Structure formats: C-alpha cells, structure tokens
C-alpha cells in the first residue's frame, strides 16, 4: 500500500472512536469510547496472553497459525500478526467489527492477517481449518451455549487455546439425580445473565441470554474436550482488577 493510501486509511480510522487504543504507523493513536481506567484490561490481557505464547513460540512464530474467535476490532489478532505469525484469522459475528478490523490490517499493512464475519454458533469445525493457537477472549459469557463454543475451540486447536472469561461463583457437592439415593457430582456452574436490553452494544451478546461459567466449569469442560493440560494463567500483580481478583480469568488449554 502506498504512503498516501496508508494515510487515508488512518484518516478513516481516526474519524471514529474505538474499543481499543491502537497506535497507528504514523504514531497517532485511536480515541477510545471506554474510560482509560477500563482500557487497562486490554494491557493486562495482552501481557497474560504473551506470558503463555512467547515462551512457547519464540523463534517459531513464522511457522505458527492463529485463530482469534470474537476478534472485535482486531486488537489481539493484530498483535499476533505483529509477532510474525504465518497467518492470523479473526472471526466475529458483527460485520461492522470485521470492517473496522480490516482497516487496522490495512493501516499496518499486515499480509498475514485477515478477518471474516462468522457466528460461533454456526461455525462448522469439520470444514474449518484448525490453528496452532486459538484465542477466545471475552466471548463465552455472552453466549447461550458456551459449552458448544468451548467444544468448537478445542476442535480447532492444534497446540494451545486461551479462553478469557468472566466467572461467577461455583456450586459443588452432590445433586439428587432421579431419586434421593442416586447422586451426581456437581462439576461446574453456569449463571444466567440477561443482556436482552443490550444486544446493540458492540461488545454484548448477539442473542440476549448469556450463561456465565464458574472457573471449575471452564476447566472441567476444557479437560473433557481433549486438552491434556488446563491451567489458569497468573495475572500480573498490578493488573486490571477483575483479572487480579479472579472474577475474570484466562485459562490455557494445551495439547501436548
Ligand atoms: C466483549 S467483546 C470481546 C472482544 C475481544 N475478543 C476482546 O476480548 O477484547 C465480545 C465480542 O464477541 C462478539 N460476539 C458476540 N457474540 C458472538 C457470536 N455468537 N459469534 C461470534 N462473535 C460474537 C462481539 O461482536 C464482540 O466482538
């Protein structure tokens, strides 16, 4: 892309407000529509993401593929492209996010980055190409069926999958199962969250009913879906409060 074309993409980018702060090639930065204090979440998540990926892929980024499910404006996908991944594909259900993420790709001139509209509820794992790294941040607590999304992510992961989610309290113990003397262990919990009044919010659920998991639910399901090792990623000491308190977690599932 010529310098003139890059400048005109930047003008387009700078004419709107963004969920993330992007530092553009010219050095100019996007204005955010969220408060700066809240945007710290993105820095904390980036540092947690690369605390897992850098030791695994250092020196091998060029052989590595990445799928970012729910890629929004392409913040995490573009950082993966900047690391030098062979190819990064970002998917999001909202076409406007895909348009904006594509502006970001164009501004940076990343040939290893692309975005497509895709709803996680209808992605077919059998006809999709698996990736070494699957990133699924900020999505499953916006879904009616987070179990299906976790199963899909597991099927599409070749090496490591990073799932970031808010979590709600767990209930453990035994539940009556058909008769009071027959019991089943409660392995994890999901909480109903009503997002029906917010479906036009760019970050929210597209359907309105969301099931937010407990940490135990996410970890049990990821093990069940074939990850040989499932670990909660440690947050930095001075990170964003939700990640530091454990009300939001990043879980890494490895296929060793
Ligand atoms: C909270 S934002 C998270 C964005 C980004 N992954 C991050 O962590 O910053 C939720 C994203 O999920 C997308 N989304 C919601 N429902 C979806 C679905 N059924 N399929 C694909 N994307 C969806 C939204 O459009 C939005 O980009």
Coordinates of C-alpha atoms and ligand atoms in Angstrom, one line a residue:
X1 CA 0.0 0.0 0.0
X2 CA 1.3 3.5 -0.9
X3 CA 2.1 6.1 1.8
X4 CA -0.9 8.1 0.6
X5 CA -3.2 5.1 0.9
X6 CA -1.9 4.3 4.4
X7 CA -2.5 7.9 5.4
X8 CA -6.1 7.8 4.0
X9 CA -6.9 4.6 6.0
X10 CA -5.5 6.3 9.1
X11 CA -7.8 9.3 8.5
X12 CA -10.8 6.9 8.3
X13 CA -9.6 5.1 11.5
X14 CA -9.2 8.4 13.4
X15 CA -12.7 9.6 12.3
X16 CA -14.3 7.2 14.8
X17 CA -13.9 6.1 18.4
X18 CA -12.7 2.6 19.2
X19 CA -12.9 0.0 21.9
X20 CA -9.1 -0.2 22.0
X21 CA -6.3 2.2 21.7
X22 CA -4.3 1.4 18.5
X23 CA -1.0 3.2 17.9
X24 CA -1.0 3.6 14.2
X25 CA 2.1 3.5 12.0
X26 CA 2.2 7.3 11.9
X27 CA 2.4 7.4 15.7
X28 CA -1.1 8.8 16.1
X29 CA -3.5 6.9 18.5
X30 CA -7.1 6.0 18.3
X31 CA -9.5 7.6 20.7
X32 CA -11.4 5.1 22.8
X33 CA -15.1 5.1 23.7
X34 CA -14.4 3.4 27.1
X35 CA -12.8 5.1 30.1
X36 CA -9.0 4.8 30.2
X37 CA -9.1 3.0 33.6
X38 CA -11.3 0.3 32.0
X39 CA -9.0 0.0 29.0
X40 CA -6.3 -1.3 31.3
X41 CA -8.0 -4.6 31.0
X42 CA -6.6 -4.9 27.4
X43 CA -3.0 -4.3 28.6
X44 CA -3.4 -6.9 31.4
X45 CA -4.8 -9.4 28.9
X46 CA -2.1 -8.8 26.4
X47 CA 0.6 -9.4 29.0
X48 CA -1.1 -12.6 30.2
X49 CA -1.6 -13.8 26.6
X50 CA 2.1 -13.4 25.7
X51 CA 3.3 -14.7 29.1
X52 CA 2.0 -18.0 27.7
X53 CA 2.7 -17.7 24.0
X54 CA 6.2 -16.1 23.9
X55 CA 8.0 -19.0 25.7
X56 CA 6.1 -21.5 23.5
X57 CA 6.6 -19.9 20.1
X58 CA 9.7 -17.7 20.4
X59 CA 11.8 -18.2 17.2
X60 CA 8.9 -20.2 15.6
X61 CA 6.3 -17.5 15.0
X62 CA 6.7 -17.8 11.3
X63 CA 5.5 -21.4 11.4
X64 CA 2.6 -20.6 13.6
X65 CA -1.1 -20.0 12.7
X66 CA -3.6 -18.3 14.9
X67 CA -7.4 -18.1 15.1
X68 CA -9.0 -15.3 17.1
X69 CA -12.6 -16.1 17.8
X70 CA -14.6 -12.9 18.6
X71 CA -11.9 -10.7 17.2
X72 CA -13.9 -7.4 17.5
X73 CA -11.7 -4.5 16.1
X74 CA -8.7 -6.9 15.7
X75 CA -6.7 -5.8 18.7
X76 CA -5.4 -9.2 19.7
X77 CA -5.3 -10.6 16.2
X78 CA -3.1 -7.6 15.0
X79 CA -0.7 -8.2 17.9
X80 CA -0.4 -11.8 16.9
X81 CA 0.3 -10.7 13.3
X82 CA 2.9 -8.2 14.6
X83 CA 4.7 -11.1 16.4
X84 CA 5.2 -12.6 12.9
X85 CA 2.6 -15.4 12.8
X86 CA 2.4 -17.1 9.4
X87 CA -1.3 -16.4 9.3
X88 CA -3.9 -14.9 11.7
X89 CA -7.6 -15.2 11.1
X90 CA -10.0 -13.1 13.2
X91 CA -13.7 -14.1 13.2
X92 CA -16.6 -12.0 14.6
X93 CA -20.4 -12.1 14.3
X94 CA -20.7 -8.4 13.9
X95 CA -19.9 -7.3 10.3
X96 CA -19.0 -3.7 11.4
X97 CA -16.2 -5.1 13.6
X98 CA -14.8 -7.0 10.7
X99 CA -14.8 -3.9 8.6
X100 CA -13.0 -1.9 11.3
X101 CA -10.6 -4.7 12.0
X102 CA -9.8 -4.8 8.2
X103 CA -9.0 -1.0 8.3
X104 CA -6.5 -1.8 11.1
X105 CA -4.9 -4.6 9.0
X106 CA -4.6 -2.2 6.0
X107 CA -3.1 0.6 8.1
X108 CA -0.4 -1.7 9.3
X109 CA 0.0 -3.5 6.0
X110 CA -0.1 -6.9 7.6
X111 CA -0.3 -9.5 4.8
X112 CA -0.5 -12.3 7.4
X113 CA -3.8 -11.0 8.9
X114 CA -7.4 -11.4 7.7
X115 CA -10.9 -11.1 9.2
X116 CA -14.2 -12.8 8.3
X117 CA -17.8 -12.5 9.6
X118 CA -18.6 -15.7 11.5
X119 CA -21.0 -16.5 14.2
X120 CA -19.5 -19.0 16.7
X121 CA -22.9 -20.7 17.0
X122 CA -22.8 -21.8 13.4
X123 CA -19.1 -22.3 12.6
X124 CA -18.6 -25.9 11.4
X125 CA -15.5 -27.4 13.0
X126 CA -15.3 -30.1 10.4
X127 CA -15.0 -27.6 7.5
X128 CA -12.8 -25.0 9.3
X129 CA -9.0 -25.1 9.4
X130 CA -7.5 -25.7 12.8
X131 CA -4.8 -23.3 14.1
X132 CA -1.8 -23.8 16.3
X133 CA -3.2 -21.1 18.6
X134 CA -6.8 -20.3 19.3
X135 CA -7.6 -17.1 21.2
X136 CA -11.2 -16.8 22.5
X137 CA -11.3 -13.8 24.7
X138 CA -14.4 -12.1 26.1
X139 CA -16.9 -14.3 24.3
X140 CA -18.3 -17.3 26.2
X141 CA -20.1 -15.3 28.9
X142 CA -22.1 -13.6 26.1
X143 CA -23.4 -16.9 24.7
X144 CA -26.5 -19.1 25.3
X145 CA -24.3 -22.1 24.7
X146 CA -20.8 -21.6 26.0
X147 CA -20.3 -25.3 26.1
X148 CA -20.6 -25.5 22.3
X149 CA -18.1 -22.6 21.9
X150 CA -15.6 -24.3 24.1
X151 CA -16.0 -27.6 22.2
X152 CA -15.5 -25.8 18.9
X153 CA -12.4 -24.0 20.2
X154 CA -11.0 -27.3 21.3
X155 CA -11.6 -29.0 18.0
X156 CA -9.9 -26.1 16.2
X157 CA -6.8 -26.0 18.4
X158 CA -3.6 -27.8 17.4
X159 CA -1.3 -26.6 20.2
X160 CA -2.8 -24.1 22.7
X161 CA -6.1 -22.4 23.3
X162 CA -6.5 -19.4 25.5
X163 CA -10.0 -18.7 26.8
X164 CA -10.7 -15.5 28.7
X165 CA -14.0 -15.1 30.6
X166 CA -15.8 -13.5 33.5
X167 CA -16.7 -16.2 36.0
X168 CA -19.4 -16.5 38.6
X169 CA -19.5 -18.5 41.9
X170 CA -19.3 -22.3 41.7
X171 CA -21.6 -24.7 43.4
X172 CA -20.1 -28.1 44.3
X173 CA -21.2 -31.2 46.1
X174 CA -23.8 -33.8 45.2
X175 CA -27.2 -33.3 43.4
X176 CA -30.1 -35.7 43.6
X177 CA -30.3 -37.5 40.3
X178 CA -33.6 -39.2 39.6
X179 CA -34.1 -40.3 43.2
X180 CA -32.9 -39.0 46.6
X181 CA -30.5 -42.0 47.0
X182 CA -29.0 -41.5 43.5
X183 CA -26.5 -38.7 43.3
X184 CA -24.4 -37.0 40.7
X185 CA -21.4 -34.7 41.5
X186 CA -21.9 -31.1 40.6
X187 CA -18.8 -30.3 38.4
X188 CA -19.3 -26.7 37.5
X189 CA -21.9 -24.0 37.4
X190 CA -23.4 -21.6 34.9
X191 CA -25.3 -18.4 35.8
X192 CA -28.0 -16.8 33.6
X193 CA -27.2 -13.2 32.7
X194 CA -29.8 -11.0 31.0
X195 CA -28.3 -9.0 28.1
X196 CA -31.5 -8.6 26.2
X197 CA -31.6 -4.8 26.5
X198 CA -28.0 -4.5 25.3
X199 CA -27.8 -6.6 22.1
X200 CA -27.0 -3.5 20.1
X201 CA -23.9 -2.8 22.3
X202 CA -20.8 -3.7 20.3
X203 CA -19.4 -6.0 23.0
X204 CA -22.5 -7.7 24.1
X205 CA -24.3 -10.9 23.3
X206 CA -26.0 -11.1 19.9
X207 CA -28.9 -13.1 21.3
X208 CA -29.5 -11.6 24.7
X209 CA -29.4 -14.6 27.1
X210 CA -25.9 -15.4 28.4
X211 CA -24.6 -18.1 30.5
X212 CA -21.6 -17.2 32.6
X213 CA -19.5 -20.1 33.8
X214 CA -17.7 -20.8 37.0
X215 CA -13.9 -21.3 36.8
X216 CA -14.5 -25.0 37.6
X217 CA -17.0 -25.3 34.7
X218 CA -14.5 -23.9 32.2
X219 CA -11.6 -26.1 33.4
X220 CA -13.7 -29.3 33.6
X221 CA -15.1 -28.7 30.1
X222 CA -11.7 -27.9 28.6
X223 CA -10.3 -31.2 30.0
X224 CA -13.3 -33.1 28.8
X225 CA -12.8 -31.6 25.3
X226 CA -9.3 -33.1 25.0
X227 CA -6.8 -30.6 26.4
X228 CA -4.2 -32.7 28.2
X229 CA -3.2 -29.8 30.5
X230 CA -5.5 -27.0 31.6
X231 CA -4.2 -24.1 33.7
X232 CA -5.3 -20.7 34.9
X233 CA -2.8 -18.1 33.7
X234 CA -1.4 -16.0 36.5
X235 CA -2.3 -12.3 36.3
X236 CA 0.3 -9.6 36.9
X237 CA 0.3 -8.2 40.4
X238 CA -0.7 -4.7 39.3
X239 CA -3.1 -5.8 36.5
X240 CA -6.7 -4.9 35.9
X241 CA -8.8 -5.5 39.0
X242 CA -11.1 -8.2 37.6
X243 CA -8.3 -10.4 36.5
X244 CA -6.3 -9.8 39.7
X245 CA -9.4 -10.7 41.9
X246 CA -10.1 -13.8 39.8
X247 CA -13.6 -12.7 38.8
X248 CA -12.3 -12.8 35.3
X249 CA -9.7 -15.5 34.2
X250 CA -7.6 -16.6 31.3
X251 CA -7.4 -20.4 31.0
X252 CA -4.8 -22.1 28.8
X253 CA -5.6 -25.5 27.4
X254 CA -2.6 -27.4 25.9
X255 CA -2.5 -30.2 23.5
X256 CA 1.0 -31.6 24.5
Ligands
LIG1 C1 -16.6 -8.4 25.0 S1 -16.3 -8.4 23.2 C2 -14.7 -9.2 23.3 C3 -13.8 -8.8 22.1 C4 -12.4 -9.3 22.1 N1 -12.3 -10.7 21.9 C5 -11.8 -8.9 23.4 O1 -11.6 -9.8 24.3 O2 -11.4 -7.8 23.6 C6 -17.3 -9.7 22.6 C7 -17.1 -9.9 21.1 O3 -17.8 -11.1 20.8 C8 -18.5 -10.9 19.6 N2 -19.6 -11.9 19.6 C9 -20.7 -11.9 20.3 N3 -21.5 -13.0 20.0 C10 -20.8 -13.7 19.1 C11 -21.1 -14.8 18.3 N4 -22.2 -15.5 18.5 N5 -20.2 -15.2 17.4 C12 -19.0 -14.5 17.2 N6 -18.8 -13.4 17.8 C13 -19.6 -12.9 18.8 C14 -19.0 -9.5 19.7 O4 -19.3 -8.9 18.4 C15 -17.7 -8.8 20.3 O5 -16.8 -8.5 19.3

